PDB file of C-alpha atoms and ligand atoms in Angstrom:
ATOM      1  CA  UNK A1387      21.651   3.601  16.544  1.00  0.00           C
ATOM      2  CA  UNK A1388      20.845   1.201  19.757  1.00  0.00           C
ATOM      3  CA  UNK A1389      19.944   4.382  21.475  1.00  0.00           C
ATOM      4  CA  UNK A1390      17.326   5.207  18.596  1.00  0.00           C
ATOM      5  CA  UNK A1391      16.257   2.034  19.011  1.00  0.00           C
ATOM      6  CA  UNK A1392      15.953   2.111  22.410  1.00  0.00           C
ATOM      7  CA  UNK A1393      13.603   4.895  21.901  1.00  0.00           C
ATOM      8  CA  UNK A1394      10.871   3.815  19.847  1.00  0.00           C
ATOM      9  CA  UNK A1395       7.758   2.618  21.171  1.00  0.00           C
ATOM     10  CA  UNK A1396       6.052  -0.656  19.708  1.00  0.00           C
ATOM     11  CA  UNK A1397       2.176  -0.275  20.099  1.00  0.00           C
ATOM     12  CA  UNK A1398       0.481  -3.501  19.473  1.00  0.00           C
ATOM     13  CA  UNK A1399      -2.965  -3.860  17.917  1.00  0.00           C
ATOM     14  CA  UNK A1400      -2.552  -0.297  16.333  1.00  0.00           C
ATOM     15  CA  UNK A1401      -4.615   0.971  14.249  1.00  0.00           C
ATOM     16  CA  UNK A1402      -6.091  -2.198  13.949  1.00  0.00           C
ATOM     17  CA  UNK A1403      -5.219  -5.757  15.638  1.00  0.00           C
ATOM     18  CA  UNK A1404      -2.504  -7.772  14.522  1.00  0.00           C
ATOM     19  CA  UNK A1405      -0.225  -4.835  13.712  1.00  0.00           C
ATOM     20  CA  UNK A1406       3.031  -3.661  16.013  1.00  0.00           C
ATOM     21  CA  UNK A1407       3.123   0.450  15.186  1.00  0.00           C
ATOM     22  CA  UNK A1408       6.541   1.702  15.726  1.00  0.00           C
ATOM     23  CA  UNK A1409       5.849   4.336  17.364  1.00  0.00           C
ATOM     24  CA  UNK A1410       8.063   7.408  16.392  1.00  0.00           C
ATOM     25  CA  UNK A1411       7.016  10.189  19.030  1.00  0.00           C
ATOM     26  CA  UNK A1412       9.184   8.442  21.660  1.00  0.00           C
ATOM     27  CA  UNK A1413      12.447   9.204  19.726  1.00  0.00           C
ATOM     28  CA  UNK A1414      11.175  12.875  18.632  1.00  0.00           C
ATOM     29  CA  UNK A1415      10.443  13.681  21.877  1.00  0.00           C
ATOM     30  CA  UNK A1416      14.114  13.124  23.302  1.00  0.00           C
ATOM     31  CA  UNK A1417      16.368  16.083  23.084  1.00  0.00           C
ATOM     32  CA  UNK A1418      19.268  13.833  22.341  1.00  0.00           C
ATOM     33  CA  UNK A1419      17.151  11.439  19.744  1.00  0.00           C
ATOM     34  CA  UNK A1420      16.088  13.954  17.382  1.00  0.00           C
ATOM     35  CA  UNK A1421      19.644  15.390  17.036  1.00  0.00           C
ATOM     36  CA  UNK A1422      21.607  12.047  16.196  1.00  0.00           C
ATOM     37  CA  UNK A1423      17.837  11.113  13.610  1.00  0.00           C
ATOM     38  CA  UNK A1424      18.836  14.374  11.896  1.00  0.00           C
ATOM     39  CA  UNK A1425      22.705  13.587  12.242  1.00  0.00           C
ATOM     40  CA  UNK A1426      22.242  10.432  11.077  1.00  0.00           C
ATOM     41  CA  UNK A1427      19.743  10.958   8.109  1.00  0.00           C
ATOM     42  CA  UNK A1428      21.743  13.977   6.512  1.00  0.00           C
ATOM     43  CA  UNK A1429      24.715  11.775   6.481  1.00  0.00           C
ATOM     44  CA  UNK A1430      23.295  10.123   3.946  1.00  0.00           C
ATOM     45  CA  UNK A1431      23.073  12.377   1.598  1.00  0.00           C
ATOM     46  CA  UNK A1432      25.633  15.064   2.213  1.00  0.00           C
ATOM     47  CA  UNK A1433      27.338  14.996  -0.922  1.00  0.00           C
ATOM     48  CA  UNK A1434      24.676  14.371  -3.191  1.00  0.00           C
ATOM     49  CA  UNK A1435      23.389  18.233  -4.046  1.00  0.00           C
ATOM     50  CA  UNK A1436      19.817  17.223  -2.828  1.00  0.00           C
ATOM     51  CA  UNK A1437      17.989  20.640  -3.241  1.00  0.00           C
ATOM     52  CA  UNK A1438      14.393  19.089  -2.127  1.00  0.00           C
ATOM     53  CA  UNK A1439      12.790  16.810   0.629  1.00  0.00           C
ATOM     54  CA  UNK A1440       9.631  15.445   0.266  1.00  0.00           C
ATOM     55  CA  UNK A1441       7.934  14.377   3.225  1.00  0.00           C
ATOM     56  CA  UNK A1442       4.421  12.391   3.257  1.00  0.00           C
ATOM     57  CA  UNK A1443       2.042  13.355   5.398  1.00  0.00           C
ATOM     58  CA  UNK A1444       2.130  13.373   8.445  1.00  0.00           C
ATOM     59  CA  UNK A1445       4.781  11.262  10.244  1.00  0.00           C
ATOM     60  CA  UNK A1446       6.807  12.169   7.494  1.00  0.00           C
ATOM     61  CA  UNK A1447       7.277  15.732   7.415  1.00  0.00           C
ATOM     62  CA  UNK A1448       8.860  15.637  11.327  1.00  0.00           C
ATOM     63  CA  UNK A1449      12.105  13.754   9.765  1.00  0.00           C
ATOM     64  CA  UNK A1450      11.413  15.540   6.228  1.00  0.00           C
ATOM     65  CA  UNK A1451      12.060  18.779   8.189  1.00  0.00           C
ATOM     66  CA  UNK A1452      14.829  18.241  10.220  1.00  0.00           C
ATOM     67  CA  UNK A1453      16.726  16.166   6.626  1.00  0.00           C
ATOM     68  CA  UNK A1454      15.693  19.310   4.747  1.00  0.00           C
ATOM     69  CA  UNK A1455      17.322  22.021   7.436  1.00  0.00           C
ATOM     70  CA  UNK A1456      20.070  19.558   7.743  1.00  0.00           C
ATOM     71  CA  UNK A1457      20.730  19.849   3.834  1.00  0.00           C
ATOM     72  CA  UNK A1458      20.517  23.120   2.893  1.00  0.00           C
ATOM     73  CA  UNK A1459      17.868  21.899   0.644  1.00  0.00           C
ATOM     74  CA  UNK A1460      13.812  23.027   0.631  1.00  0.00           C
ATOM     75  CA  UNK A1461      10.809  20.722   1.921  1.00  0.00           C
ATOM     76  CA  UNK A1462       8.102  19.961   0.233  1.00  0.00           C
ATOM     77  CA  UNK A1463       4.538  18.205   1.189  1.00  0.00           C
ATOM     78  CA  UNK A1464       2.679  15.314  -0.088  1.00  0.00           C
ATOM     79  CA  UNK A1465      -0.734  15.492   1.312  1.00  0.00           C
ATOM     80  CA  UNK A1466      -4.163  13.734   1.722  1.00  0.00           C
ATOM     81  CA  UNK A1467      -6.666  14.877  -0.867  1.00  0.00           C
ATOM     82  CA  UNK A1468      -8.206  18.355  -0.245  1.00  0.00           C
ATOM     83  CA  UNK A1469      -5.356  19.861   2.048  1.00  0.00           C
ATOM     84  CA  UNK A1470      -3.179  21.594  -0.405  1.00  0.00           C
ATOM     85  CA  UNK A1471      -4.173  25.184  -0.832  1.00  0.00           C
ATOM     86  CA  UNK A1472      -2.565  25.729  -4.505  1.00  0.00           C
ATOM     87  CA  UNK A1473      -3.112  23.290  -7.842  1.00  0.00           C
ATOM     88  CA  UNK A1474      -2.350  20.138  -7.249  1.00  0.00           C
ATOM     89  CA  UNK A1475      -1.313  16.504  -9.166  1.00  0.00           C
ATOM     90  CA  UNK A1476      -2.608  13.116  -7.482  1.00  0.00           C
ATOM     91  CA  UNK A1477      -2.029   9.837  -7.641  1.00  0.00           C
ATOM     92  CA  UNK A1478      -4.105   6.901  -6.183  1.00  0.00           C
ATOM     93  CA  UNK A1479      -2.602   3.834  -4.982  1.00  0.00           C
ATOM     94  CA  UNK A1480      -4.454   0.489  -3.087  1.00  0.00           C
ATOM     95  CA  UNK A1481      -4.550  -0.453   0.230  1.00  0.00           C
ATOM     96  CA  UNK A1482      -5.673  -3.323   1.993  1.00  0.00           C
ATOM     97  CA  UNK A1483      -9.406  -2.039   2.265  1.00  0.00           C
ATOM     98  CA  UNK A1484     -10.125   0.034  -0.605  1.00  0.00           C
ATOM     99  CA  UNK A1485      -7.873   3.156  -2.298  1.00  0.00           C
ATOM    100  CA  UNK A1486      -5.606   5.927  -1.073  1.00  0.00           C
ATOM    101  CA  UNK A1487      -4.921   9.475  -2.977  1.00  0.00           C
ATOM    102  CA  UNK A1488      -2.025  11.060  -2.259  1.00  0.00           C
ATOM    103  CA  UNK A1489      -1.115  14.924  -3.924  1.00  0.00           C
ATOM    104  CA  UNK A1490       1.858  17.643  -4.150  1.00  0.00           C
ATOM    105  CA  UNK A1491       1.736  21.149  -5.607  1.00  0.00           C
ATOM    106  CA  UNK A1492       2.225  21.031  -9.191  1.00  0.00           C
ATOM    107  CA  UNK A1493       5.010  23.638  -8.759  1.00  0.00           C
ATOM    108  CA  UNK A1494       6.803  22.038  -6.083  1.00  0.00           C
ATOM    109  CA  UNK A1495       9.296  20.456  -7.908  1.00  0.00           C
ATOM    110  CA  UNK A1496      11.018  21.434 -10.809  1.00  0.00           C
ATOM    111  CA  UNK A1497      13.770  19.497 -13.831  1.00  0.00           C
ATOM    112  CA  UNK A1498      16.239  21.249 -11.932  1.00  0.00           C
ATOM    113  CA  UNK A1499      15.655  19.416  -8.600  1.00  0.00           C
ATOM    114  CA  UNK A1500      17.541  16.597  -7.061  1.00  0.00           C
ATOM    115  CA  UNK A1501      14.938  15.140  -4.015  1.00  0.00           C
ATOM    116  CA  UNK A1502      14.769  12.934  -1.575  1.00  0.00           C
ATOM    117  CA  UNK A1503      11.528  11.564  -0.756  1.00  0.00           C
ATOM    118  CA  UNK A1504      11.080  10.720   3.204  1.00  0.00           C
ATOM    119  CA  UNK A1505       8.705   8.950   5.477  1.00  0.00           C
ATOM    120  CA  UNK A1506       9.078   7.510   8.707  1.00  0.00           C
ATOM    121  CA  UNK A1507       8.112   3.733   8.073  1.00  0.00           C
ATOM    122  CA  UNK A1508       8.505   1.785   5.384  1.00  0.00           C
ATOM    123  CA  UNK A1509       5.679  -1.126   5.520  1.00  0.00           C
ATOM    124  CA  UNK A1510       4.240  -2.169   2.335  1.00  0.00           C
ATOM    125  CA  UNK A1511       5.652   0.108   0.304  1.00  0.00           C
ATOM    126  CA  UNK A1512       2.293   1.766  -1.774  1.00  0.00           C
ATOM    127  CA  UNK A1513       2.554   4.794  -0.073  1.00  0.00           C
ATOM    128  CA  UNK A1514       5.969   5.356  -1.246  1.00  0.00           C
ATOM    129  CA  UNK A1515       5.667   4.116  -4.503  1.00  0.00           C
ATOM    130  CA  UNK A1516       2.425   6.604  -5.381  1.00  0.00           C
ATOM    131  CA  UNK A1517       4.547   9.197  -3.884  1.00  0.00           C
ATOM    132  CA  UNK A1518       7.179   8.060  -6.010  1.00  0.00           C
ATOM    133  CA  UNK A1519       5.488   8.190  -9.014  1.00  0.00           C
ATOM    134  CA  UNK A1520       3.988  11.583  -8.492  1.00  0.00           C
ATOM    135  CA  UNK A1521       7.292  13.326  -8.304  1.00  0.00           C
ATOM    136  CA  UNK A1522       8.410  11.105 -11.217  1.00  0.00           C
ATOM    137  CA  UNK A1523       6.144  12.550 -13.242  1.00  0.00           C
ATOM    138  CA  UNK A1524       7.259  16.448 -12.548  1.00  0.00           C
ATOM    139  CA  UNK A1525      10.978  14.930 -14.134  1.00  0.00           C
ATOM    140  CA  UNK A1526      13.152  15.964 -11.539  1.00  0.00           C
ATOM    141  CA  UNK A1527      17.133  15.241 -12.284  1.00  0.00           C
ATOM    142  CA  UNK A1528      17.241  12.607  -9.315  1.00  0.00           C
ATOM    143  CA  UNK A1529      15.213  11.164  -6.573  1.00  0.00           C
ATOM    144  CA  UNK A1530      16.208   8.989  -4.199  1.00  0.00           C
ATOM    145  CA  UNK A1531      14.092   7.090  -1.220  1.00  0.00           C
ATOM    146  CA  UNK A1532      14.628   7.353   2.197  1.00  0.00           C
ATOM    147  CA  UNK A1533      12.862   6.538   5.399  1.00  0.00           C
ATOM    148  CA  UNK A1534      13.803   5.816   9.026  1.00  0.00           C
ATOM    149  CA  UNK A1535      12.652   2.332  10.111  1.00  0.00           C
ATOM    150  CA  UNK A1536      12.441  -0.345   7.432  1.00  0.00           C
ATOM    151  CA  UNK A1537      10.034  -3.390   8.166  1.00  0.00           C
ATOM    152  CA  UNK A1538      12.418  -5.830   5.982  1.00  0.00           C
ATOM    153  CA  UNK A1539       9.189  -9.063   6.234  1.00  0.00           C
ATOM    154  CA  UNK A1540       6.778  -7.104   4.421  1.00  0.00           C
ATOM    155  CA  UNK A1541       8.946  -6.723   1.525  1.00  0.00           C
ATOM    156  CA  UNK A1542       8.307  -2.881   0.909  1.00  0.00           C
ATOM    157  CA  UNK A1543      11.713  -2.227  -0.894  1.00  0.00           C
ATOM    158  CA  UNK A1544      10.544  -4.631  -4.015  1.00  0.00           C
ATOM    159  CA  UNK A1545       7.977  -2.812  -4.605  1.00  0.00           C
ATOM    160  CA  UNK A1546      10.130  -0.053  -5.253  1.00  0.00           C
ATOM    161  CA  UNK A1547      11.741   0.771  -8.661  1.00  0.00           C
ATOM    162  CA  UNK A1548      15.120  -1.354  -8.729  1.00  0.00           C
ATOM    163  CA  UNK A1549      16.801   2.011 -10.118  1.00  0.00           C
ATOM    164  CA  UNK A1550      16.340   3.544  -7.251  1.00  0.00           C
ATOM    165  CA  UNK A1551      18.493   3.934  -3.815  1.00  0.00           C
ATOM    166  CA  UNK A1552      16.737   3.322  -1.414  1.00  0.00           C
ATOM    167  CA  UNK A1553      18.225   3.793   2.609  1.00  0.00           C
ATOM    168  CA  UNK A1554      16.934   3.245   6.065  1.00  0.00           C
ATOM    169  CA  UNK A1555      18.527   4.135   9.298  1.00  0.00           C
ATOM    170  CA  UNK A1556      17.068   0.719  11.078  1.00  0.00           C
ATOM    171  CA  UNK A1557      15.892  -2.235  10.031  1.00  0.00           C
ATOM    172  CA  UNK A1558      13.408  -5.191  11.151  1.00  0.00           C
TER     173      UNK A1558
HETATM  174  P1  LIG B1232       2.853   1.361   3.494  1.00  0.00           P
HETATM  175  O1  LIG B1232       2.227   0.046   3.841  1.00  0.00           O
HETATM  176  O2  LIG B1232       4.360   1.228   3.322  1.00  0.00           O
HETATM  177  O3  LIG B1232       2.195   2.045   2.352  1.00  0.00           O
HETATM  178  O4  LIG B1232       2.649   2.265   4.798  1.00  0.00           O
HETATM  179  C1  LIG B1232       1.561   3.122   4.947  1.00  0.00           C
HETATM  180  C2  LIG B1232       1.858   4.222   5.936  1.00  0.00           C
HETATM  181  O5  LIG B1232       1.614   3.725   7.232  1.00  0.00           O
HETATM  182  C3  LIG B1232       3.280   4.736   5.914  1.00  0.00           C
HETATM  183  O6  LIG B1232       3.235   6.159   6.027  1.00  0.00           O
HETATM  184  C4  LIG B1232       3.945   4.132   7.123  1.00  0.00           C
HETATM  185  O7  LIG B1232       4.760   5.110   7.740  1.00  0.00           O
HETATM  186  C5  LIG B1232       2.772   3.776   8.032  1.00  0.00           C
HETATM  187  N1  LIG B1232       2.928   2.462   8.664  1.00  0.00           N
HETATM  188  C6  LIG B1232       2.576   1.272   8.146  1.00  0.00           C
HETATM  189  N2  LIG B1232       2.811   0.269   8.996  1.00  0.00           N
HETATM  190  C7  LIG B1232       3.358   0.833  10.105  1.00  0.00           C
HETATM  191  C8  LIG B1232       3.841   0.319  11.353  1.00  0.00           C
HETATM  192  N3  LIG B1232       3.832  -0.982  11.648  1.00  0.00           N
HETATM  193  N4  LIG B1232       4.328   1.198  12.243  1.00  0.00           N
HETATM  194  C9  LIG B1232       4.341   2.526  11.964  1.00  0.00           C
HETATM  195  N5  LIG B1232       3.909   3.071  10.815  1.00  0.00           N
HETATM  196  C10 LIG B1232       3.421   2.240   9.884  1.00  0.00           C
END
């Protein structure tokens, strides 16, 4: 994991001042990186019959992917509004200036799926939750939460439903 570390890039004043971006592209880009992230992440969840990940766009579907090819399982999308070809559920969510909409396929998940829902940071946690709550709503047997890098001070993982496990390869 300190060679993960080692690899991400913190961008300060990105997108906007005040904020340190962890900067993913650094590890993704290193041959030896992206194998132990995809190692690493599947561990996780070897044993648990996961049959779907769903990665958030963007930064999510790179470790979506590789957790998805790593399973055996399928990967699904969550998109910004307007990008998904077929019919689509949404769900809106706030952010600090103004509102977010998130949306999946309404076929992409099924009662018969157990998922795993990815993204590469976890900050405040609305992203996830909205995304949470959209494939909540298509009843799958089991979802469970996962992301890379955790930034523990801004308290993401309460926001999150207590039921749920939640993991992250590195935290802040
Ligand atoms: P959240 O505040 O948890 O809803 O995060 C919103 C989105 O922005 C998520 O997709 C995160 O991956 C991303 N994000 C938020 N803060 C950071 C940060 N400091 N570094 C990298 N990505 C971030």
């Amino acid at each position: 994991m300190e060679y993960i570390k080692s690899k991400i890039r913190d961008v300060v004043d990105f997108p906007q001042k005040g904020v340190v971006f962890k900067d993913l592209t650094t590890v993704f880009k290193d041959p030896r990186a992206i194998h132990i992230i995809g190692w690493d992440l599947s561990q996780l969840y070897r044993d648990k019959g996961v049959t779907k990940v769903v990665g958030i766009e963007s930064r999510g579907f790179i470790g979506g992917s590789i957790l998805a090819f790593e399973l055996g399982a399928g990967f699904v999308p969550v998109r910004k509004p307007g990008k998904l070809p077929a019919d689509t559920i949404s769900a809106s969510y706030q952010k600090e200036y103004g509102v977010d909409t998130i949306e999946i396929h309404r076929d992409a998940i099924t009662e018969d799926d157990i998922v795993v829902l990815h993204d590469d940071v976890l900050a405040t946690g609305g992203t996830m939750l909205a995304a949470y709550n959209l494939v909540k709503s298509m009843n799958p047997k089991k979802i469970y939460i996962n992301f890379i890098i955790e930034l523990s001070a801004l308290g993401g993982r309460n926001l999150l439903p207590d039921d749920v496990e939640v993991t992250s390869l590195i935290k802040y």
